[in-house]
Structures are given as structure tokens and as C-alpha cells.
Short mmCIF file of C-alpha atoms and ligand atoms in Angstrom, two decimals:
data_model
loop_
_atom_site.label_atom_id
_atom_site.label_comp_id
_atom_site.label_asym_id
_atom_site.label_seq_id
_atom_site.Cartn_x
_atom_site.Cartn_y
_atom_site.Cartn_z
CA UNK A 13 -27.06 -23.31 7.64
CA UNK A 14 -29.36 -20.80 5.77
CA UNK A 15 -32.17 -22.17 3.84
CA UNK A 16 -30.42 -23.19 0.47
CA UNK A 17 -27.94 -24.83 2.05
CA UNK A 18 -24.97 -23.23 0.34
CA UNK A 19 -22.00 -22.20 3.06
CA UNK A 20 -22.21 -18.03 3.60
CA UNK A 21 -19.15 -17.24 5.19
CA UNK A 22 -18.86 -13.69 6.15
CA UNK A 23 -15.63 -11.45 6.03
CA UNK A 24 -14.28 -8.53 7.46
CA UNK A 25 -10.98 -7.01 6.33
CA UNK A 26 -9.33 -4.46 8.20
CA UNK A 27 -5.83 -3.43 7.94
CA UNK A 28 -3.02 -2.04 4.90
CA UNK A 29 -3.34 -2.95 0.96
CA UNK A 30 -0.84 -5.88 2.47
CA UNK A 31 -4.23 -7.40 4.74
CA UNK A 32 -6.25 -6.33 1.77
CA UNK A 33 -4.88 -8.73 -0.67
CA UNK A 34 -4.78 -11.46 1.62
CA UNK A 35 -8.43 -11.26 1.92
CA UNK A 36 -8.37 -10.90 -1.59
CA UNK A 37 -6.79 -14.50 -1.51
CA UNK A 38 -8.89 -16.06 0.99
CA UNK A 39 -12.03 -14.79 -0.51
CA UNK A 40 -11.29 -15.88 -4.04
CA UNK A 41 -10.44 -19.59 -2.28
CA UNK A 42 -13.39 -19.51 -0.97
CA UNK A 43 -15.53 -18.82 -3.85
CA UNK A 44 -13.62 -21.12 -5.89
CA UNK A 45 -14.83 -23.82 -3.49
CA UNK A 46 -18.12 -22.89 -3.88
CA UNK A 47 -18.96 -21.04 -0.69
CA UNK A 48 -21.29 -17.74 -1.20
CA UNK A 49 -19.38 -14.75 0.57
CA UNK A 50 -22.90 -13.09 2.51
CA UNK A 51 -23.13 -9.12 2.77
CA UNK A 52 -24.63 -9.22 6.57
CA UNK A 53 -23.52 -11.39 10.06
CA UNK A 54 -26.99 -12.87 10.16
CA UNK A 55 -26.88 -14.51 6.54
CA UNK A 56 -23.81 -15.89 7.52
CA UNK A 57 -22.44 -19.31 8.50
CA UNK A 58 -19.68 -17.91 9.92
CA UNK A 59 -17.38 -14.83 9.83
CA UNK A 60 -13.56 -14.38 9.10
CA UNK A 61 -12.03 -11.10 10.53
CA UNK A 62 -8.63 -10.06 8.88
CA UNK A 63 -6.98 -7.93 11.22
CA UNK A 64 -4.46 -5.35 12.04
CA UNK A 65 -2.23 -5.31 15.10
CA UNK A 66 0.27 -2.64 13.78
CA UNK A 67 -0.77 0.00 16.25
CA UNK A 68 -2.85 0.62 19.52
CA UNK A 69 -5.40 2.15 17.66
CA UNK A 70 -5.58 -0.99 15.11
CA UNK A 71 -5.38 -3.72 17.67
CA UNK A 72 -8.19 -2.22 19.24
CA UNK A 73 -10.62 -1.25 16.35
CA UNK A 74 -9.72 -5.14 15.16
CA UNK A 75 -10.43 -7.02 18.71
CA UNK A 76 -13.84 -4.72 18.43
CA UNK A 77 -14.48 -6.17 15.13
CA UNK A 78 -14.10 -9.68 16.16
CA UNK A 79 -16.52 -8.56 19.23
CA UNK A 80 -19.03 -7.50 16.73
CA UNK A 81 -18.91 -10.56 15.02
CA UNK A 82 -19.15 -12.70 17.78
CA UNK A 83 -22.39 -10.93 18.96
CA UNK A 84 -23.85 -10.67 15.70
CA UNK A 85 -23.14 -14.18 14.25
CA UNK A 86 -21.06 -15.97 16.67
CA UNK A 87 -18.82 -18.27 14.60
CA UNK A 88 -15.44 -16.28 14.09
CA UNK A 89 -12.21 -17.21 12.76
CA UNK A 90 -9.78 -14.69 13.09
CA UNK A 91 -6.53 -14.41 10.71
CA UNK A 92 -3.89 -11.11 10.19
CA UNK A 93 -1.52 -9.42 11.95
CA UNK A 94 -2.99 -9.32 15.02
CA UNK A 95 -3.56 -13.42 15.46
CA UNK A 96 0.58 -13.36 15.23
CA UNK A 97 0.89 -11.04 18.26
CA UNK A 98 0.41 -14.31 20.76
CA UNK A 99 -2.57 -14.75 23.15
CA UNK A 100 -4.41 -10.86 22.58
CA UNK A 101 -7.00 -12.67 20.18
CA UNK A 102 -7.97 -15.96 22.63
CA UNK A 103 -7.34 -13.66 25.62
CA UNK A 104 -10.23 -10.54 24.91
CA UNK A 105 -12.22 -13.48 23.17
CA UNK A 106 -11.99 -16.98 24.36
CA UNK A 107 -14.85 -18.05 22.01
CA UNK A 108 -13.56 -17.48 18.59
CA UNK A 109 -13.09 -21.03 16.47
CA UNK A 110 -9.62 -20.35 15.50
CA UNK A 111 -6.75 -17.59 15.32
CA UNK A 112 -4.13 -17.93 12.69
CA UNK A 113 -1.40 -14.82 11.55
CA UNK A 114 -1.05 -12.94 8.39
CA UNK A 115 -0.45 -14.61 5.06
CA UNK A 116 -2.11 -18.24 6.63
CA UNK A 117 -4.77 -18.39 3.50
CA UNK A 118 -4.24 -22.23 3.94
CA UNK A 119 -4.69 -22.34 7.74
CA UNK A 120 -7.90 -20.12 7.45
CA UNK A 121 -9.08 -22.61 4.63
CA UNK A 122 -8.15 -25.51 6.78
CA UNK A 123 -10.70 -23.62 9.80
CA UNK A 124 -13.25 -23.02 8.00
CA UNK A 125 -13.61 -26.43 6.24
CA UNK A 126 -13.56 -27.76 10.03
CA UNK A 127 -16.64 -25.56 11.01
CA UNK A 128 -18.35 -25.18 7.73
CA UNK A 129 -17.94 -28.19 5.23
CA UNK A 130 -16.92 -27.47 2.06
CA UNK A 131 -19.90 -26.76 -0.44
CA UNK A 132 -19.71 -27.91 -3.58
CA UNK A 133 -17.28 -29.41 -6.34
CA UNK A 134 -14.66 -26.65 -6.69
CA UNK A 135 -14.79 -27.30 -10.63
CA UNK A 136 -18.39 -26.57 -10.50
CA UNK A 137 -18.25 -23.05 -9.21
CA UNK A 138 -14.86 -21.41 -10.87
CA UNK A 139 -14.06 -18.02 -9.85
CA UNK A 140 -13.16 -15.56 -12.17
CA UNK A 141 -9.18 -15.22 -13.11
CA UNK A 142 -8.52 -12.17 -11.50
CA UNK A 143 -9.87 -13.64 -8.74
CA UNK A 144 -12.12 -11.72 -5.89
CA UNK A 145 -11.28 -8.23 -5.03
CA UNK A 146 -12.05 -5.70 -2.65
CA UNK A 147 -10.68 -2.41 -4.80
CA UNK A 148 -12.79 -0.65 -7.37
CA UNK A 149 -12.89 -2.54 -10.76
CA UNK A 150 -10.63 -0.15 -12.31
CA UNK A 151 -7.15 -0.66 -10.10
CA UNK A 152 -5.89 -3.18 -7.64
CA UNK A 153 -3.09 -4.13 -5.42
CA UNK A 154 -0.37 -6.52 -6.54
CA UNK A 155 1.25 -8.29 -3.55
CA UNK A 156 5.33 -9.20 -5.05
CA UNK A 157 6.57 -10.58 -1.62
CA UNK A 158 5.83 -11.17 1.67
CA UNK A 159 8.14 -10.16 5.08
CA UNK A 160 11.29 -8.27 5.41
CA UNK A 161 15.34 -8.83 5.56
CA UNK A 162 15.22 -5.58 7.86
CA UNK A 163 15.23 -4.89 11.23
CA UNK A 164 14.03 -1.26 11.62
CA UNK A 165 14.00 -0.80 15.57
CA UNK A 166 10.24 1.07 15.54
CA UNK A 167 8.71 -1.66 13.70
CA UNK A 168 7.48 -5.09 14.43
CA UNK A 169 6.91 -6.36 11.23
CA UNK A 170 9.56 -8.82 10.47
CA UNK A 171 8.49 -10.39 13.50
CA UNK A 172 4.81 -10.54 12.56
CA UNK A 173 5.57 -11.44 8.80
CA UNK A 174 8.48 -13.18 8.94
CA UNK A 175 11.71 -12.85 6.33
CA UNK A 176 11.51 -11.81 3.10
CA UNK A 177 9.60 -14.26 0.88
CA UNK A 178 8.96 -13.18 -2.97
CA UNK A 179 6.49 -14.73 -5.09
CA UNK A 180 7.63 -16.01 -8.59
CA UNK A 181 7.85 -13.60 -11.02
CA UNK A 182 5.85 -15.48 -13.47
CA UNK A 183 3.26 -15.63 -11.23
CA UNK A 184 2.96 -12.09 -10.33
CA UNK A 185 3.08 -11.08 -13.92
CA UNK A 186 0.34 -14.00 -14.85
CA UNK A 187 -1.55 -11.98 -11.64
CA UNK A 188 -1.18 -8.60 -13.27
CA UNK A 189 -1.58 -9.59 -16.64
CA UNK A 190 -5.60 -11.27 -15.64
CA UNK A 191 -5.82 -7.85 -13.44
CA UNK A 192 -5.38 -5.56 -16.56
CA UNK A 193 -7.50 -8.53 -19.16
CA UNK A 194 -10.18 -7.80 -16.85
CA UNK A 195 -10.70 -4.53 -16.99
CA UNK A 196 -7.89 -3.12 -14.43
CA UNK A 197 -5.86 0.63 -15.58
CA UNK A 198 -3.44 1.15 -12.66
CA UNK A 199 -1.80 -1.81 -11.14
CA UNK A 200 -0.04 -0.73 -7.60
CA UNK A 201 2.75 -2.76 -6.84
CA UNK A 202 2.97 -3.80 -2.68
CA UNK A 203 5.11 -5.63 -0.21
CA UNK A 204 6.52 -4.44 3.42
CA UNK A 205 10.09 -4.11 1.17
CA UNK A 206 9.51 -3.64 -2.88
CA UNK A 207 12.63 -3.08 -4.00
CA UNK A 208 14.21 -5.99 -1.84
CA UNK A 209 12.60 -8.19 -4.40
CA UNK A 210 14.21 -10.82 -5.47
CA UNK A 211 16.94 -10.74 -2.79
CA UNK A 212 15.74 -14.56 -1.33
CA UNK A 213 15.74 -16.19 -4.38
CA UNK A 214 19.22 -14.72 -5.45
CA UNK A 215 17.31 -12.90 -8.49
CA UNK A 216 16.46 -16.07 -10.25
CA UNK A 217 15.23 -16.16 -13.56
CA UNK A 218 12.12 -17.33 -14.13
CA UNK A 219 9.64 -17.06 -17.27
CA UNK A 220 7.39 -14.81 -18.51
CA UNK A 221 5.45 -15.14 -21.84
CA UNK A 222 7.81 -17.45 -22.96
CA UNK A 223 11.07 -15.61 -22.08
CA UNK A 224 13.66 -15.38 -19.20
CA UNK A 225 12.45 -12.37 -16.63
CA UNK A 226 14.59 -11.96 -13.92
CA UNK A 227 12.65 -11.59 -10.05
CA UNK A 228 14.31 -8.52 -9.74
CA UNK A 229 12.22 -5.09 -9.48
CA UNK A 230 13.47 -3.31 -12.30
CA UNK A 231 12.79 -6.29 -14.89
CA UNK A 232 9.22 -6.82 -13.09
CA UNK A 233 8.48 -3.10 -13.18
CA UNK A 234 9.08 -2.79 -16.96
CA UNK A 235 7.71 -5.87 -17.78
CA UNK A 236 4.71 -4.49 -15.82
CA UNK A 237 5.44 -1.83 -17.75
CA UNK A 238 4.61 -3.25 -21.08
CA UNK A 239 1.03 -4.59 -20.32
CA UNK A 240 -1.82 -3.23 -22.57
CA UNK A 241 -5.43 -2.95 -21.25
CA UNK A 242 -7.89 -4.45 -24.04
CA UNK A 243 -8.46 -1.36 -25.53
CA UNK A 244 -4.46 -0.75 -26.22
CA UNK A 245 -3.99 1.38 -23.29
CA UNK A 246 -1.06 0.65 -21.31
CA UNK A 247 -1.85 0.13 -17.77
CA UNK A 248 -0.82 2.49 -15.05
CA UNK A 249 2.20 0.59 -12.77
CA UNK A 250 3.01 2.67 -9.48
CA UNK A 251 5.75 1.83 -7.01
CA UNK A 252 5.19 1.63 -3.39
CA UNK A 253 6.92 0.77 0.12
CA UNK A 254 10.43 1.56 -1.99
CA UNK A 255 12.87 0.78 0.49
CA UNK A 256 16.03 3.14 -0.42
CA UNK A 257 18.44 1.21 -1.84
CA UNK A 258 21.07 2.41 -4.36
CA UNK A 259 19.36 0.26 -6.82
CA UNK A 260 16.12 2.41 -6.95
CA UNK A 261 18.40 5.11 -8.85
CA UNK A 262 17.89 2.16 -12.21
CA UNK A 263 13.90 2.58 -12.50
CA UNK A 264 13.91 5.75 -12.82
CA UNK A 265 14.54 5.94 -16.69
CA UNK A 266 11.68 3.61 -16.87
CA UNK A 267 9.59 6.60 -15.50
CA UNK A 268 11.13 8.89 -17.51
CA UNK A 269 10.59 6.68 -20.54
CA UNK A 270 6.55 6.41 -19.23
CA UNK A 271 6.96 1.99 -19.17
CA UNK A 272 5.52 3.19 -15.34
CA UNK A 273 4.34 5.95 -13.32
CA UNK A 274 6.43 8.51 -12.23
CA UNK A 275 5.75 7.97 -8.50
CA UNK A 276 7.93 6.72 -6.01
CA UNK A 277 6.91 5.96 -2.45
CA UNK A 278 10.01 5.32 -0.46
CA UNK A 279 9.83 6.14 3.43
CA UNK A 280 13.21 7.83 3.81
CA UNK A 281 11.50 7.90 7.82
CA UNK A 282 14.26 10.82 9.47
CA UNK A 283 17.14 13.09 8.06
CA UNK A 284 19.62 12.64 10.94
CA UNK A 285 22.20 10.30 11.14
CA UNK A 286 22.01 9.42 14.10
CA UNK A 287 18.74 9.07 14.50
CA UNK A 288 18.64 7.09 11.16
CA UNK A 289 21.35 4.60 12.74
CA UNK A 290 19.03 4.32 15.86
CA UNK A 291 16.02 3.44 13.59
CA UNK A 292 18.38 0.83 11.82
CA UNK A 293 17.40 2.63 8.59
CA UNK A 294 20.35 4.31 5.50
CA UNK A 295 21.78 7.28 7.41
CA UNK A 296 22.87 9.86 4.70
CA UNK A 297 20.80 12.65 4.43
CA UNK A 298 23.35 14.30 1.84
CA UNK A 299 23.74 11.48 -0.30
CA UNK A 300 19.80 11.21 -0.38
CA UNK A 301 19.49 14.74 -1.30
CA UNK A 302 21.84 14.45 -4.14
CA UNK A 303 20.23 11.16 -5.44
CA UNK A 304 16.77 13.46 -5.13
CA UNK A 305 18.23 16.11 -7.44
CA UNK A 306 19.84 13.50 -9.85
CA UNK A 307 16.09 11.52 -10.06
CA UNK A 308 14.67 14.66 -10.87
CA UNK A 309 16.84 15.43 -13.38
CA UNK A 310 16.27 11.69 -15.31
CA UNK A 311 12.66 12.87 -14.40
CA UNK A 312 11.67 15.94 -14.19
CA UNK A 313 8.08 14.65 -13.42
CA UNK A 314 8.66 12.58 -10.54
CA UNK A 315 6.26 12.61 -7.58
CA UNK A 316 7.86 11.77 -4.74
CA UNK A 317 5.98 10.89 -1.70
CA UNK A 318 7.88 9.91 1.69
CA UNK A 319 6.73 8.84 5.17
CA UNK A 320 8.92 10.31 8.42
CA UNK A 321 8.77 9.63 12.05
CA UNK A 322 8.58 13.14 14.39
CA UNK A 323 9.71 12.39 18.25
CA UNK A 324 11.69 9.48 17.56
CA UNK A 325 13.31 8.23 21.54
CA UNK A 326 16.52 10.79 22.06
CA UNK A 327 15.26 13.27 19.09
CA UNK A 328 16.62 16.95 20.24
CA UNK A 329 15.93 20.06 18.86
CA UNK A 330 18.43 20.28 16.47
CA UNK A 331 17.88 16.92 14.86
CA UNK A 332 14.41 17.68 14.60
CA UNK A 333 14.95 21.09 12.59
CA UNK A 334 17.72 19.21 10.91
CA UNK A 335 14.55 16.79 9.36
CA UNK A 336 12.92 20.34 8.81
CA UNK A 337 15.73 21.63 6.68
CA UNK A 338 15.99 18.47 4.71
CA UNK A 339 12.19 18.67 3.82
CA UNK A 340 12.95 22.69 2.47
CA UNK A 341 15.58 21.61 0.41
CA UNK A 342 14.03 17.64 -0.76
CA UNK A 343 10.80 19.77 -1.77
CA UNK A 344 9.09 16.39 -1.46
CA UNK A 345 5.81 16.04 -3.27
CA UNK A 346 3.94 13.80 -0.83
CA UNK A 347 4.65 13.57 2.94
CA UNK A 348 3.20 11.52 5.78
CA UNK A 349 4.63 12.04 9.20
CA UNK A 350 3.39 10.14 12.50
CA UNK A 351 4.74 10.38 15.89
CA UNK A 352 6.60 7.89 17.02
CA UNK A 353 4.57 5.64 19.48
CA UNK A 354 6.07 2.90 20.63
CA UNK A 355 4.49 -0.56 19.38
CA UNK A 356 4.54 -3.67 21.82
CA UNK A 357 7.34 -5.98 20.67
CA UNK A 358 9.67 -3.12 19.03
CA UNK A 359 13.42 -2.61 19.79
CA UNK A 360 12.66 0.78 19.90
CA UNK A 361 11.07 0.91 23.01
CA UNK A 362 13.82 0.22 25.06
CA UNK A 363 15.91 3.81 23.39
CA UNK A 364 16.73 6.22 25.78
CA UNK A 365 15.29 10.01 25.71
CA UNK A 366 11.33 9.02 24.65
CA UNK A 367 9.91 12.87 23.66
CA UNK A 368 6.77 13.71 25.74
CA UNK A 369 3.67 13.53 23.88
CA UNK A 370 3.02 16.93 23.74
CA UNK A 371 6.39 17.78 22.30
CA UNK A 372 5.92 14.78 19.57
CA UNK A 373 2.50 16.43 18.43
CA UNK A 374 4.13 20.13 18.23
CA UNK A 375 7.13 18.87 16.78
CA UNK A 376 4.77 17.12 14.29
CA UNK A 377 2.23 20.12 13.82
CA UNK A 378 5.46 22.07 13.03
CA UNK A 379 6.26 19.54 10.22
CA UNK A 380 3.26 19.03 8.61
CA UNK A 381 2.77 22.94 8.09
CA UNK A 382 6.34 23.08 6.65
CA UNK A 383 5.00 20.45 4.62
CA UNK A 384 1.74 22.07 3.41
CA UNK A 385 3.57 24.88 2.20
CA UNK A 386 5.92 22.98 0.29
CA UNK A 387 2.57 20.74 -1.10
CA UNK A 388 0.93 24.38 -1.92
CA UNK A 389 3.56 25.69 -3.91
CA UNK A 390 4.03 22.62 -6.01
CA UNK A 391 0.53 21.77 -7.12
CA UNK A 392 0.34 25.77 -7.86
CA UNK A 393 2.73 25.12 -10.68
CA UNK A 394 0.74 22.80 -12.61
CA UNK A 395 -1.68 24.92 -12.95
CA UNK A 396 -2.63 25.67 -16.30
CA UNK A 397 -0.76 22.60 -17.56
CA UNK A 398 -2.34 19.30 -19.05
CA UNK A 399 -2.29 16.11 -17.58
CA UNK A 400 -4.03 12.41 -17.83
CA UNK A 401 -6.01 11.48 -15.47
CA UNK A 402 -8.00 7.83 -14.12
CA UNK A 403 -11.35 8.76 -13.39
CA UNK A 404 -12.62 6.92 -10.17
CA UNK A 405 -16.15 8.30 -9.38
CA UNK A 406 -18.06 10.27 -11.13
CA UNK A 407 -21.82 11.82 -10.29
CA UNK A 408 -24.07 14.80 -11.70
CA UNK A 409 -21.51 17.21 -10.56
CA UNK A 410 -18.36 16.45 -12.07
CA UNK A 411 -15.69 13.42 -11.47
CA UNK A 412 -13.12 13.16 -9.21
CA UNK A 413 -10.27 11.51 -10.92
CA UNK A 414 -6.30 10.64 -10.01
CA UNK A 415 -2.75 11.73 -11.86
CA UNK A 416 0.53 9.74 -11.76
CA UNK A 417 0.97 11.83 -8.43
CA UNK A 418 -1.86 10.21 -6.56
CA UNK A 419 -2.14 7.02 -5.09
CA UNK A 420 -5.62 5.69 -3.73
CA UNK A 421 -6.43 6.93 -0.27
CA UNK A 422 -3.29 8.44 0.47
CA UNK A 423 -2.70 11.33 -1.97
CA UNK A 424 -4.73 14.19 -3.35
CA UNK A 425 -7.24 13.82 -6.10
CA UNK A 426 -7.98 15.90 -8.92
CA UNK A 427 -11.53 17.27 -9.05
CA UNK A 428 -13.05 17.44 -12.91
CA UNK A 429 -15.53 20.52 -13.36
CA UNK A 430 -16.82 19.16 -16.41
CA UNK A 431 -16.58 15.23 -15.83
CA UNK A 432 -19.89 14.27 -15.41
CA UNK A 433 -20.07 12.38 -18.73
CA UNK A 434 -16.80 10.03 -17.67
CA UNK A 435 -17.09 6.68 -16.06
CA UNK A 436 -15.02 5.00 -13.40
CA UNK A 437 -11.75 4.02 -15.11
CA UNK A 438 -11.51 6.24 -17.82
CA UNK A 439 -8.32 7.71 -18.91
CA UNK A 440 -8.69 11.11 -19.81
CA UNK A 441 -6.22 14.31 -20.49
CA UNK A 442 -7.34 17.19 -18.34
CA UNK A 443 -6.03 20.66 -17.91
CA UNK A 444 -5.66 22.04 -14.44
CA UNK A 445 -7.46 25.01 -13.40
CA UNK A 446 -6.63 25.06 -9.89
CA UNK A 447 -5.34 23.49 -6.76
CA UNK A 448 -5.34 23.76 -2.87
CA UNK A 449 -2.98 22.21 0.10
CA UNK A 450 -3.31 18.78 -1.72
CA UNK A 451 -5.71 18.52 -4.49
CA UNK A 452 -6.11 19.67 -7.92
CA UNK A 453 -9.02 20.98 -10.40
CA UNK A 454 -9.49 20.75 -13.64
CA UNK A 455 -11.55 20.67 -17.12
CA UNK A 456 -11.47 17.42 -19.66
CA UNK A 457 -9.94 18.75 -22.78
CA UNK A 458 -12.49 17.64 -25.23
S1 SF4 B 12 11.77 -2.01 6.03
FE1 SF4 B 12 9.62 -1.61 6.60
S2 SF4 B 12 8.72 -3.61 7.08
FE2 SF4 B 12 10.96 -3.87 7.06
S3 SF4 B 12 11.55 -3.64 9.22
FE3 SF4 B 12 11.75 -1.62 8.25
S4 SF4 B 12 9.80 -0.55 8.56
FE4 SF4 B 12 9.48 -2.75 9.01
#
């Protein structure tokens, strides 16, 4: 133990927002019993390593990780995704203290308390309500439910995470309402399945601020909706992981209306029936299309941003460009697109047909320049319009900012000429100057 004799526990998190709020949780447990979280492996008493085991690349950037730690410090416990996938953890590294799954704050608690006693009174050292974070001050993720109902064939999830599991409403809005008391402008709603919410506990009613809310997403979204930042702002809410289900088509008035952004991030994943029944996914492509133009009618400023798998097992030609034609006409705002790979554990794997690599990557070249286009021509047409903006850095030569059309890491940003006076978290309408494949610029309109 280092020489004041306070517990350092060091922690590395790795992984999607999901991993990133569980180390949210862990860390805030810790500090709330009193243990100091250290900045380097050699301060440390000990090291957690939250990993990912989603993909090849992730499994093996996370069993480096816990190699690091093991050299640098030598007393790991290992938690996440990848501690579910069996004996990968305890097989590459025998000497790590302990190796629990995703969502196991307790277990991890449980480990470290057997290799590092507990500290101090946890009255003595409170942690703040919000709780520790890992994002910027000015917006965080808000995890509604854990697992999934659904069996997609490409993804392992449900196995990893278990079924569907939603926290109590109260208890997520009592999490975003500290978020936004404490100085927090854009909450971003997460889960594997966001608009399954709800579904386990039959949509039960619970309470919020002394009245009935139902766990349900459209009554959590606009109660969301309704918070106010300290200085009367009301905070940004933005939907992600929207799974497609006809009852999506009900918050869309609440964008329209501005209770929450108008964003919605639902991985529609193909365009091809058949390839959509293979995936286990809706298969409609027409019906989706309409429900598009009907959204966009509700609300006209709706950024839609979609995920889609290229090179799926059995994918021909034609329902390939079939995917290609529904992108023309969808005109989606946002679009990420991965070829398929096939991840240890999936249904998937066992499909007929698997696409050759090098077809996969020029089938998904082909896509993503489709896409670009289609990005281009859309952010061209806000030029000259004005928009509000959340600043999130800002230095001597200018601030680079987000709209209701960009998420945190994944989307564009919007660059602000004249920004240097802002600060991180500032709200501020801008008018748009310019744009490229993905990003915008733009002056503050004094
Ligand atoms: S809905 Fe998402 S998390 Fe659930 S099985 Fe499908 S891809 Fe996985």
C-alpha cells in the first residue's frame, strides 16, 4: 500500500458507452467507499480492466490491456464483456485475481474488497450525486436497461448480457435529473435495445416527482424531456440503439414539439428481406421507407443516423444493390456500415454463402461512397441557415461544437470560426457557413 495508506485502485475502461457507464458505476462505488481512483499503474494498489469482447479486434486490444496491467502493477481484476466469453481471460492470463462479466459492479466490489480492504467509513467520504464519470462535464450517458429480448443471428450479445432487464424509471429519471443539477446539457439515452424498454416489467408504473410515469420510452423520453439545467435551459435528450419497432413512430411528435432532440439512431442493419429474416431482424424495406417519409413529415428536422451490415453470409449482388437503392431513396443522414465478420459464439456463423473478404470491403467501399454523397448533399443545405449548438472544446482558434444531428464520437461536428470566447457546454445559436463530407462550419450569431 502507498505511503498514506489510502487504497488506489486503478481502472481501465475499454469498450461502448454500455462498458462506459458501468465503469461509471464501479468507480463511483468505489469512491463512495473511500478508495482514491490513482492516474498511473505504479500508484496503484491494484487495477480493474473493463473490457470488450464484441469483436476480434476488441478482445485483443482488451487481453493487451490486462497484459499491460499485469506488467505494470500486477494486481488485476478483470470485469466486461470479455470476462463472460468463458476461459479467454484465465487462459492468455492465469495470474489475474479475478474475472467477472459485464454489469457485475457487485462481484467486482466483492474482488476488490478481498485483495484491497475497504478504506474508510463510506459515510465519511460521500461521492458526489451524479456520481463519477468518465464523459466531459457537459453530457453523459444514461444506461435505461441492460440485455436484450432479441436474437439477431450476427450478434452475441444476449448471450453476453443476458435478457432484457430495465432499471426503474424513477431511478433513471432521479439519475438524469442529478446529471443535468450538476451541470450536464445533453443527456444520451443507452441500452443494447432502447425502445424495448419497459417490455420486462410489463410497462409498470412507477413514480416520478411525485406522479405515476410509466417505464415505457415515450413517457421516459418526455419526461426527460422536461428537465431544466440550473440556468432554465432545457437539457438536450438524444435517442440511441432504437430498435425499430412500430412504436418508435409515437416519439416523434416529441421531436417535433423540441421535449428532445430530433435524432434517432435506429440500426435498420440490411434492406433485403431475406437477408433481414436471416439476421433475425424486421424485414420490410417498403414499410420502413414509408415510415421514413411519414417521420419526416411530423419532423421535418429529423437526423436520422442508421448502422448496416455489407457481406452478410449468402448476400448476392442484387441484394446488395437492393441495400444501395434503399440508401438513395432513405437519404439517411448518418450511416455506419461494417462488414460482416463473424464473432465467436454467433448463429450467424454457421449461414451458408460467407462473401470473401475482398468482396465484403468493395461491396462496403461501394456503400460508404454512396453514402458520402448522400452526407454531402445534405449538410450543403443547411448552409446559410441557423442552428444551436453545445460547445465541447474550445481553444485560441475557434470551438468545435455539436447540433441535434451529432452525437459524441460518432457524428460530425460543427467547427465555430469565431468561438474562441465560448466554454465547454455552452449553448449557442450559430449560422452555418459551410460544410464538407460530414462536418459543418459556422459563425456565433452575436
Ligand atoms: S437487438 Fe442489438 S443487442 Fe439485441 S440481439 Fe440484436 S443486435 Fe444484439
Amino acid at each position: 500500500m502507498k505511503e498514506n495508506s489510502i487504497s488506489r485502485v486503478g481502472f481501465v475502461s475499454l469498450g461502448c458507452p454500455k462498458a462506459t457507464v458501468d465503469s461509471e458505476h464501479i468507480l463511483s462505488r468505489l469512491r463512495a467507499e473511500g478508495y482514491l481512483i490513482s492516474g498511473s499503474y505504479q500508484d496503484a494498489d491494484l487495477v480493474v480492466v473493463n473490457t470488450c469482447g464484441f469483436i476480434d479486434s476488441a478482445v485483443e486490444e482488451s487481453l493487451d490491456a490486462i497484459g499491460e496491467a499485469l506488467a505494470e502493477n500486477g494486481k488485476v481484476i478483470v470485469t466486461g464483456c470479455l470476462g463472460a466469453k468463458g476461459d479467454t481471460v484465465k487462459l492468455a492470463h492465469p495470474a489475474v485475481l479475478a474475472v467477472t462479466g459485464p454489469h457485475a459492479a457487485d462481484e467486482v466490489m466483492e474482488a476488490v474488497h478481498r485483495h484491497l480492504p475497504k478504506p474508510h467509513d463510506p459515510f465519511a467520504d460521500l461521492v458526489p450525486p451524479q456520481g463519477i464519470r468518465l464523459t466531459p462535464k457537459h453530457f453523459a450517458y444514461v444506461k435505461i436497461s441492460e440485455g436484450c429480448n432479441h436474437r439477431c443471428t450476427f450478434c452475441i450479445i444476449p448471450s453476453l448480457r443476458g435478457d432484457l432487464v430495465s432499471r426503474p424509471v424513477g431511478d433513471v429519471m432521479q439519475e438524469a435529473q442529478s446529471l443535468v443539477n450538476a451541470g450536464v446539457r445533453e443527456l444520451l439515452v443507452i441500452s443494447q435495445d432502447t425502445s424495448a424498454y419497459g417490455v420486462d416489467v410489463k410497462y409498470r408504473t412507477g413514480f416520478w416527482g411525485g406522479k405515476p410515469l410509466k417505464s415505457r420510452m415515450t413517457e421516459l423520453a418526455a419526461a426527460m424531456g422536461d428537465l431544466r439545467t440550473p440556468d432554465g435551459e432545457r437539457a438536450w435528450v438524444r435517442l440511441h440503439y432504437v430498435y425499430p419497432y412500430p412504436h418508435v413512430d409515437e416519439v416523434i411528435p416529441l421531436m417535433a414539439q423540441g421535449s428532445i432532440l430530433p435524432y434517432l439512431d435506429i440500426p435498420f442493419q440490411h434492406a433485403n428481406q431475406r437477408i433481414l429474416k436471416l439476421m433475425k431482424r424486421p424485414a420490410s424495406s417498403e414499410n420502413v421507407l414509408a415510415r421514413i417519409r411519414q417521420w419526416r413529415e411530423v419532423c421535418p428536422d429529423l437526423t436520422l443516423r442508421s448502422t448496416f451490415i455489407v457481406g452478410f453470409p449468402g448476400e448476392t449482388e442484387a441484394e446488395f444493390a437492393e441495400l444501395l437503392n434503399f440508401l438513395e431513396e432513405a437519404q439517411l443522414d448518418r450511416v455506419g456500415a461494417f462488414a460482416y465478420s463473424p464473432v465467436e459464439g454467433a448463429v450467424a456463423n454457421a449461414l451458408a454463402g460467407h462473401v470473401p473478404p475482398e468482396l465484403q470491403q468493395e461491396r462496403l467501399e461501394r456503400l460508404m461512397l454512396l453514402q458520402q454523397g448522400i452526407s454531402e448533399q445534405r449538410l450543403k443545405r443547411k448552409i446559410g441557415t441557423t442552428i444551436r449548438v453545445l460547445v465541447d472544446e474550445v481553444d485560441e482558434e475557434g470551438a468545435v461544437a455539436r447540433s441535434s444531428a451529432d452525437a459524441p464520437e460518432i457524428d460530425g461536428v460543427v467547427f465555430i470560426d469565431n468561438g474562441s470566447q465560448l466554454k465547454a457546454g455552452d449553448f449557442v445559436d450559430v449560422k452555418i457557413t459551410d460544410s464538407d463530407l460530414h462536418d459543418l462550419w459556422a459563425e456565433a450569431v452575436r
